[in-house]
Coordinates of C-alpha atoms in Angstrom, one line a residue:
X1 CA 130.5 49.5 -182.3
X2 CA 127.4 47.4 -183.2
X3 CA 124.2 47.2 -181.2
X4 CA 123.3 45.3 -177.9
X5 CA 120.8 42.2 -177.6
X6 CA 119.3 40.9 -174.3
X7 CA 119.2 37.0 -174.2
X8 CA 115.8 36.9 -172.3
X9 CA 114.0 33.0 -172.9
X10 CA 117.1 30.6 -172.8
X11 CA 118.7 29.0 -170.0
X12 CA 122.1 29.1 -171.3
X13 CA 122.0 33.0 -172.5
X14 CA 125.4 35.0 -172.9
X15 CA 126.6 37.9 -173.4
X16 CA 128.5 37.6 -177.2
X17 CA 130.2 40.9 -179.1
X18 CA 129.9 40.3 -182.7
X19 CA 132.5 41.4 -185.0
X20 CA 132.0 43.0 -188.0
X21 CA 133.6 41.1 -190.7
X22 CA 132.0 37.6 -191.8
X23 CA 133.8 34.4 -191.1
X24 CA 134.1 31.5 -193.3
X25 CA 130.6 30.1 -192.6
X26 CA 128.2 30.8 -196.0
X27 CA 125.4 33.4 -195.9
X28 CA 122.2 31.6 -196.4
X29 CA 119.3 33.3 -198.0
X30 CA 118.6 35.1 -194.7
X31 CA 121.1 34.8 -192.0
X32 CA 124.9 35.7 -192.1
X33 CA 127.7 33.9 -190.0
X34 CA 130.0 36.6 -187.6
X35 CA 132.4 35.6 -185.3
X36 CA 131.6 36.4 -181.6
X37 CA 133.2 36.9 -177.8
X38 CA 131.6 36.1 -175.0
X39 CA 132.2 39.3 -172.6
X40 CA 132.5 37.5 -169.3
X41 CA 135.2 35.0 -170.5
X42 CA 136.7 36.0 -173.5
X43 CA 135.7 33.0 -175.3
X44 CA 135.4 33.2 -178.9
X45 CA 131.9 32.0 -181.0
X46 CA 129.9 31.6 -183.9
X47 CA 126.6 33.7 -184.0
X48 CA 124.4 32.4 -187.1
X49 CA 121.5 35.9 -187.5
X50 CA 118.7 35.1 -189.5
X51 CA 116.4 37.8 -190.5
X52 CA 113.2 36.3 -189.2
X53 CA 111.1 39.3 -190.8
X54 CA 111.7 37.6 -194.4
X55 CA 111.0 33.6 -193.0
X56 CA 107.1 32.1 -193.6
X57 CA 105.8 29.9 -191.4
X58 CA 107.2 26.8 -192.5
X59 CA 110.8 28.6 -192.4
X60 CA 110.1 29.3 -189.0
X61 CA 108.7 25.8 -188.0
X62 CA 112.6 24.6 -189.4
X63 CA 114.2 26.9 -187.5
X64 CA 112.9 25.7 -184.2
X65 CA 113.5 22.4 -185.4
X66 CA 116.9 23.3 -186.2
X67 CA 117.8 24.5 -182.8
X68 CA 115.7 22.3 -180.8
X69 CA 117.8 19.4 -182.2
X70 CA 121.4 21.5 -181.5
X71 CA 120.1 21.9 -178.4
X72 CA 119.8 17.8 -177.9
X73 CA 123.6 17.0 -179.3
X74 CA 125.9 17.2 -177.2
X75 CA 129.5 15.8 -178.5
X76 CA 132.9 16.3 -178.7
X77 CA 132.8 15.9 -182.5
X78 CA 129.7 17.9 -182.8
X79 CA 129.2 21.8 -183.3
X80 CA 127.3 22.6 -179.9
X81 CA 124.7 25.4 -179.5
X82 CA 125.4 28.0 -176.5
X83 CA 122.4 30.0 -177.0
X84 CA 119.1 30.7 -179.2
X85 CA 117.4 34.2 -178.8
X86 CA 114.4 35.9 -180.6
X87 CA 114.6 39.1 -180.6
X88 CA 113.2 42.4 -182.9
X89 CA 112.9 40.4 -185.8
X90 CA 115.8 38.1 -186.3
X91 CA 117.0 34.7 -184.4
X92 CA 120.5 34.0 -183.1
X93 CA 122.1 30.9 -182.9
X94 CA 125.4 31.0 -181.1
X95 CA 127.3 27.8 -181.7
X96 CA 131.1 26.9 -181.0
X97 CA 133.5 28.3 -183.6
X98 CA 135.2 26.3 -185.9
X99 CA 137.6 27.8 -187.7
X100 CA 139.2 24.9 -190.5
X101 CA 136.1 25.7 -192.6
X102 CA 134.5 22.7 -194.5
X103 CA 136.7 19.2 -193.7
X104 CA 137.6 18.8 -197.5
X105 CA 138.7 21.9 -198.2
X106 CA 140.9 21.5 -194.4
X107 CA 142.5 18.0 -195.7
X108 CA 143.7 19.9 -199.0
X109 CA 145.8 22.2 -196.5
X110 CA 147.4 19.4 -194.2
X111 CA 150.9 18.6 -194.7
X112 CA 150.1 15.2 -193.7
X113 CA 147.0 12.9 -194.4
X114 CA 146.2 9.2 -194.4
X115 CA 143.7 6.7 -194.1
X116 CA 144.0 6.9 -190.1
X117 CA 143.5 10.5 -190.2
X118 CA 139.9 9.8 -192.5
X119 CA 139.0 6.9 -189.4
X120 CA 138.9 9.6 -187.0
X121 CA 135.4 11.1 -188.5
X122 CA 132.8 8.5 -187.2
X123 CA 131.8 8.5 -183.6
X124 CA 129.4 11.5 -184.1
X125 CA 127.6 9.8 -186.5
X126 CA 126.6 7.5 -183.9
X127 CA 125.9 9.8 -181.3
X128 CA 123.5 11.4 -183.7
X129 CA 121.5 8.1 -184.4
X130 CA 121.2 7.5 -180.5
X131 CA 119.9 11.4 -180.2
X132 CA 117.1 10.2 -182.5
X133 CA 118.3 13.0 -185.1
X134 CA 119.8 12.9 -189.2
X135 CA 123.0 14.3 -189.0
X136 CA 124.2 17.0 -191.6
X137 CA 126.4 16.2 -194.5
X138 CA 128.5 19.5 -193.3
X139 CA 131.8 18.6 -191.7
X140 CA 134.5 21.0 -190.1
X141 CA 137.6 21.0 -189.9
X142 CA 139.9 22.8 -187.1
X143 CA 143.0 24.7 -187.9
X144 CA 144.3 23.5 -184.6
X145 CA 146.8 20.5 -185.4
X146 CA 145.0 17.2 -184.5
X147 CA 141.9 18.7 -183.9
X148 CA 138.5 16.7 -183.7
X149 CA 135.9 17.1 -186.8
X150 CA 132.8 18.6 -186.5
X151 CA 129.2 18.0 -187.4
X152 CA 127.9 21.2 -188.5
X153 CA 124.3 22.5 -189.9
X154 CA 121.3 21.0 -188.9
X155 CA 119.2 23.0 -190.8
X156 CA 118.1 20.1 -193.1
X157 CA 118.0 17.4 -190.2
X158 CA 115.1 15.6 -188.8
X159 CA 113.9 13.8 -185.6
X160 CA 112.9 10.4 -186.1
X161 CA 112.2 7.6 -183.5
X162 CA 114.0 4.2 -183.0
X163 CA 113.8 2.6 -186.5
X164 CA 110.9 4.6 -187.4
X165 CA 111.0 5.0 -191.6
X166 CA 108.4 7.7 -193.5
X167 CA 109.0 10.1 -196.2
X168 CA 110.6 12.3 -195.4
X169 CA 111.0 14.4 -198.7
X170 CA 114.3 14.9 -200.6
X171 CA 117.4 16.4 -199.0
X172 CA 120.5 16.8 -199.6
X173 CA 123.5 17.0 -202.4
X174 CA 122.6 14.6 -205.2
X175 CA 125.6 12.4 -205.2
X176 CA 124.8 11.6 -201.4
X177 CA 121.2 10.7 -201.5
X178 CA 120.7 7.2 -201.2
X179 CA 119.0 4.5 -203.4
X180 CA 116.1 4.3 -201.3
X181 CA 115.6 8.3 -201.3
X182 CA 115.8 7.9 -205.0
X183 CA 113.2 5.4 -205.1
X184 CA 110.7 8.3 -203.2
X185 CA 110.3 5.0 -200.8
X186 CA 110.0 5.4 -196.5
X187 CA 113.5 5.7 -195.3
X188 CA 115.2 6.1 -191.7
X189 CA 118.8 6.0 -190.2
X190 CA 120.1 4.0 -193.1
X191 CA 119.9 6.3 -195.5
X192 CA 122.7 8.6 -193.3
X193 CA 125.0 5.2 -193.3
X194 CA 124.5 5.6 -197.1
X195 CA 125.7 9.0 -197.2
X196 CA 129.2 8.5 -194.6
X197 CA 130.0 5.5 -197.2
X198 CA 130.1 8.5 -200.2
X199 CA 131.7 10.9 -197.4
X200 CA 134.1 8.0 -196.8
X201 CA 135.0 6.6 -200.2
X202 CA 135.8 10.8 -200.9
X203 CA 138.0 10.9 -198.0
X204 CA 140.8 8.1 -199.3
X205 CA 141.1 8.7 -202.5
X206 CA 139.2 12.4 -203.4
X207 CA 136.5 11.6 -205.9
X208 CA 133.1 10.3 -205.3
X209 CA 131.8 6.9 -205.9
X210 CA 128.8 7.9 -208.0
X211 CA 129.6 11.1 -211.0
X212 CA 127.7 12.1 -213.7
X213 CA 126.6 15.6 -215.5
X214 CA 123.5 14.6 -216.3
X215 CA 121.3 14.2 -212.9
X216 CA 119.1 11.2 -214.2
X217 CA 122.2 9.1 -215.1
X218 CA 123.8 10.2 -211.8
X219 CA 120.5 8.6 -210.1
X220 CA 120.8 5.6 -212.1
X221 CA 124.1 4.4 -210.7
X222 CA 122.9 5.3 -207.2
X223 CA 120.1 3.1 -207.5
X224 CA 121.9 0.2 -209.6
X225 CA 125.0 0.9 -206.7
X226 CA 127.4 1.2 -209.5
X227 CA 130.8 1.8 -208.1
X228 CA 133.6 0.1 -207.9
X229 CA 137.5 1.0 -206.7
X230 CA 139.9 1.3 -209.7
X231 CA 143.5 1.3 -209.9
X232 CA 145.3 2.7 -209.3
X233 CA 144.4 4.9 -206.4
X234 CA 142.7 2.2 -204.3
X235 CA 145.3 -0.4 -204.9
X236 CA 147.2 1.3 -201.6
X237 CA 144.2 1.7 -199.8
X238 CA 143.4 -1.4 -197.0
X239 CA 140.9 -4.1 -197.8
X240 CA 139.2 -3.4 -194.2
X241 CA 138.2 -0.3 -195.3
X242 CA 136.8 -1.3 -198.7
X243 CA 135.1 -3.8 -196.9
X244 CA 133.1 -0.9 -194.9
X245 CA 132.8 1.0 -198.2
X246 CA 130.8 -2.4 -198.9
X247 CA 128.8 -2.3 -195.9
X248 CA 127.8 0.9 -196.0
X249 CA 127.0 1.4 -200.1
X250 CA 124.5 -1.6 -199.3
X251 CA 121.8 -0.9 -201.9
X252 CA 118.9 -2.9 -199.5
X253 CA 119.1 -0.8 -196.3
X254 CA 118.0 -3.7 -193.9
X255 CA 121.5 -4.9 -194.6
X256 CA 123.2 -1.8 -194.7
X257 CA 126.0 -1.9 -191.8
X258 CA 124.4 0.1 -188.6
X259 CA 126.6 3.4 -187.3
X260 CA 127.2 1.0 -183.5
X261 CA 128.4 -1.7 -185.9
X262 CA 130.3 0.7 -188.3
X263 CA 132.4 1.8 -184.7
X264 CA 133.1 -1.5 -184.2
X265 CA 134.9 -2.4 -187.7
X266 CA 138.3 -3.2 -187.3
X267 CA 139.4 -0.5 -189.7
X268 CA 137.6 1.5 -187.3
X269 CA 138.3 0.4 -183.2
X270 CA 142.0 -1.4 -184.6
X271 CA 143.0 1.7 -186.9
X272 CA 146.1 1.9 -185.2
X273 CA 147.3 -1.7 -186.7
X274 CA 144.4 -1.6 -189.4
X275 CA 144.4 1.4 -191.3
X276 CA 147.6 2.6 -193.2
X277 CA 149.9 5.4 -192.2
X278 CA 151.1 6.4 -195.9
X279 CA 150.6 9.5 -196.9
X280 CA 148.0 9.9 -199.6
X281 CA 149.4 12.7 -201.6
X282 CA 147.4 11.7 -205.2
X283 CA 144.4 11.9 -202.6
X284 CA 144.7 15.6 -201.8
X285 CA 145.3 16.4 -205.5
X286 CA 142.0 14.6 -206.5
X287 CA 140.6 16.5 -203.5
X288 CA 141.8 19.7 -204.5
X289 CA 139.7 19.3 -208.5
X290 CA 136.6 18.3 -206.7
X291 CA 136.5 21.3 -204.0
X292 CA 136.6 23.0 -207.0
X293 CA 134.1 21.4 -209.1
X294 CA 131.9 21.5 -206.2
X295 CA 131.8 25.1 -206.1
X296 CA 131.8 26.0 -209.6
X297 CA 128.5 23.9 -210.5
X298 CA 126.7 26.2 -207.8
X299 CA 127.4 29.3 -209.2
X300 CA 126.8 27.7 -212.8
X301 CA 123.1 26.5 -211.4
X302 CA 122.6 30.0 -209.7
X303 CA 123.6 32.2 -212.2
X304 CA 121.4 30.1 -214.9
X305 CA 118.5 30.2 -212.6
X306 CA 118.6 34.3 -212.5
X307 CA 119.1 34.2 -216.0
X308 CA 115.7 32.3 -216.4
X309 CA 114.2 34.5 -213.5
X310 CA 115.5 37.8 -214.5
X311 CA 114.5 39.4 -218.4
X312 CA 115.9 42.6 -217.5
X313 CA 118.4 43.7 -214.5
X314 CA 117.2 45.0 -211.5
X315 CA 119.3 47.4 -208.9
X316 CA 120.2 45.6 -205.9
X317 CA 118.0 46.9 -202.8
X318 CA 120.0 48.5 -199.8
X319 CA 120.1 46.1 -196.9
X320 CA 118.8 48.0 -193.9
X321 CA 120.9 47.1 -190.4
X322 CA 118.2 45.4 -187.8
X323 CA 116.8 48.0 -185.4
X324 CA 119.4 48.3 -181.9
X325 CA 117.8 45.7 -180.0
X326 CA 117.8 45.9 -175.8
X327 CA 120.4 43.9 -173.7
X328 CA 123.7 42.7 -173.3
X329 CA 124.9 41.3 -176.9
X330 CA 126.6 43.7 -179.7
X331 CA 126.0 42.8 -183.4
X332 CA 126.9 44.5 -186.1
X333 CA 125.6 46.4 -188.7
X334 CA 123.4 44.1 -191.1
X335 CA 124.9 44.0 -194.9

């Protein structure tokens, strides 16, 4: 039946039973996603457990970071954080379950999807610049029809003041760094504009701006802002929202569009006589080879890297269940 926690430092604790299978959230290189109910209501969760035995102290520093920013964003259209609790050796994050899974992957499944639909996604960015935070690159889809998406994982965000700019260190997918990252230069909230133009420019038409196998040349056209919109799968998509595209893929980022002025495009705040209604079925079919691309090259880079790391093979180690904590939450056995 799983094993009890007691929620005893946060002002918002609950009282969660944790299933035992995994949802579709990824296991990271410590924690595992489970799906969760809080007792008292009923209501269903997300508990992220990270085995905090296994973290060093720089892996702890992000974690705090991680949910002291959750804890600041508050937003329709991002994933909100109910609870954080330390307990016995591992941390639990309970967030609000989203259940679409990762927003391309959700678009591929719709039986309907236009350039309206891909306007929808924006307001959270902005409510993360005016938090002071960098928003993910993870978005979330619901399986409820017409349901808002989601901002999800903060793991790699940072706090940053007003237009304040500093290294910040790389982070991120390659194709969605920006040239300035690239450059190794002091960046700020620009460089997230940057990275919704590539998010965008994949949403109408399923392939990103900038592609290449080889990394360096990949970097090259991010820094020259090579990209243009060829026929003929942007020939039916709006000029107002190639002329975003524009703003955003701004190679100086003093002139990149700002996320307030982004909202206030007419492709954005007019989408309902702006943006087109057709149904972009060559879009979900481009969408459906990158997903799958996008996964593969992981598990290419993974298996290579335990190649290199691993002369001979080694038995996996049995994962050990956390010890049965005190309280009021049930988790499940560790695997």
């Amino acid at each position: 039946m799983g094993r009890l926690i007691h929620s005893l430092s946060f002002s918002l604790s609950v009282s969660v039973s944790v299933s035992r299978s995994p949802i579709f959230l990824p296991r990271g290189a410590f924690s595992v996603v489970r799906r969760c109910v809080k007792l008292c209501t009923g209501h269903e969760y997300a508990a992220k457990i990270i085995n905090t035995k296994k973290l060093s102290a720089r892996d702890h520093q992000k974690l705090e970071r991680e949910a002291r920013i959750c804890r600041l964003l508050k937003h329709s259209n991002i994933v909100r954080l109910h609870d954080s609790i330390s307990e016995e050796g591992f941390h639990y994050l309970v967030f609000d379950l989203v259940t679409g899974g990762e927003l391309f992957e959700d678009i591929v499944a719709r039986e309907y999807y236009s350039e309206a639909d891909a306007s929808r996604s924006w307001e959270a960015v902005l409510h993360c610049h005016q938090m002071g935070g960098r928003p993910p690159e993870t978005l979330k889809g619901d399986k409820c029809k017409g349901a808002a998406v989601k901002l999800a994982d903060f793991g790699l965000a940072i706090e940053v003041q007003g237009d304040q700019q500093a290294w910040f260190g790389f982070a991120g997918t390659p194709g969605y760094l920006s040239p300035e990252v690239l450059r190794k230069e002091a960046y700020g909230k620009p460089v997230d504009i940057w990275a919704c133009g590539v998010i965008l420019y994949i949403l109408l038409v399923g392939y990103p701006p900038f592609w290449d196998e080889d990394q360096h040349k990949l970097y090259q056209q991010i820094k020259a802002g090579a990209y243009d919109f060829p026929s003929p799968e942007w020939d039916t998509v709006t000029p107002e929202a190639k002329n975003l595209i524009n703003q955003m893929l701004t190679i100086n980022p003093a002139k990149r569009i700002t996320a307030h002025e982004a909202l206030k495009h007419p492709w954005v705040c007019q989408r309902s006589t702006v943006a087109s209604m057709m149904h972009r079925q060559e879009t979900v079919e481009c969408l459906k080879k990158f997903n799958a691309r996008r996964k593969l090259k992981p598990r290419v880079y993974s298996t290579r890297k335990q190649m290199e790391s691993s002369p001979r093979r080694i038995a996996p180690k049995t994962v050990q269940p956390p010890p049965a904590p005190k309280g009021r939450f049930l988790l499940p056995p560790w695997y």
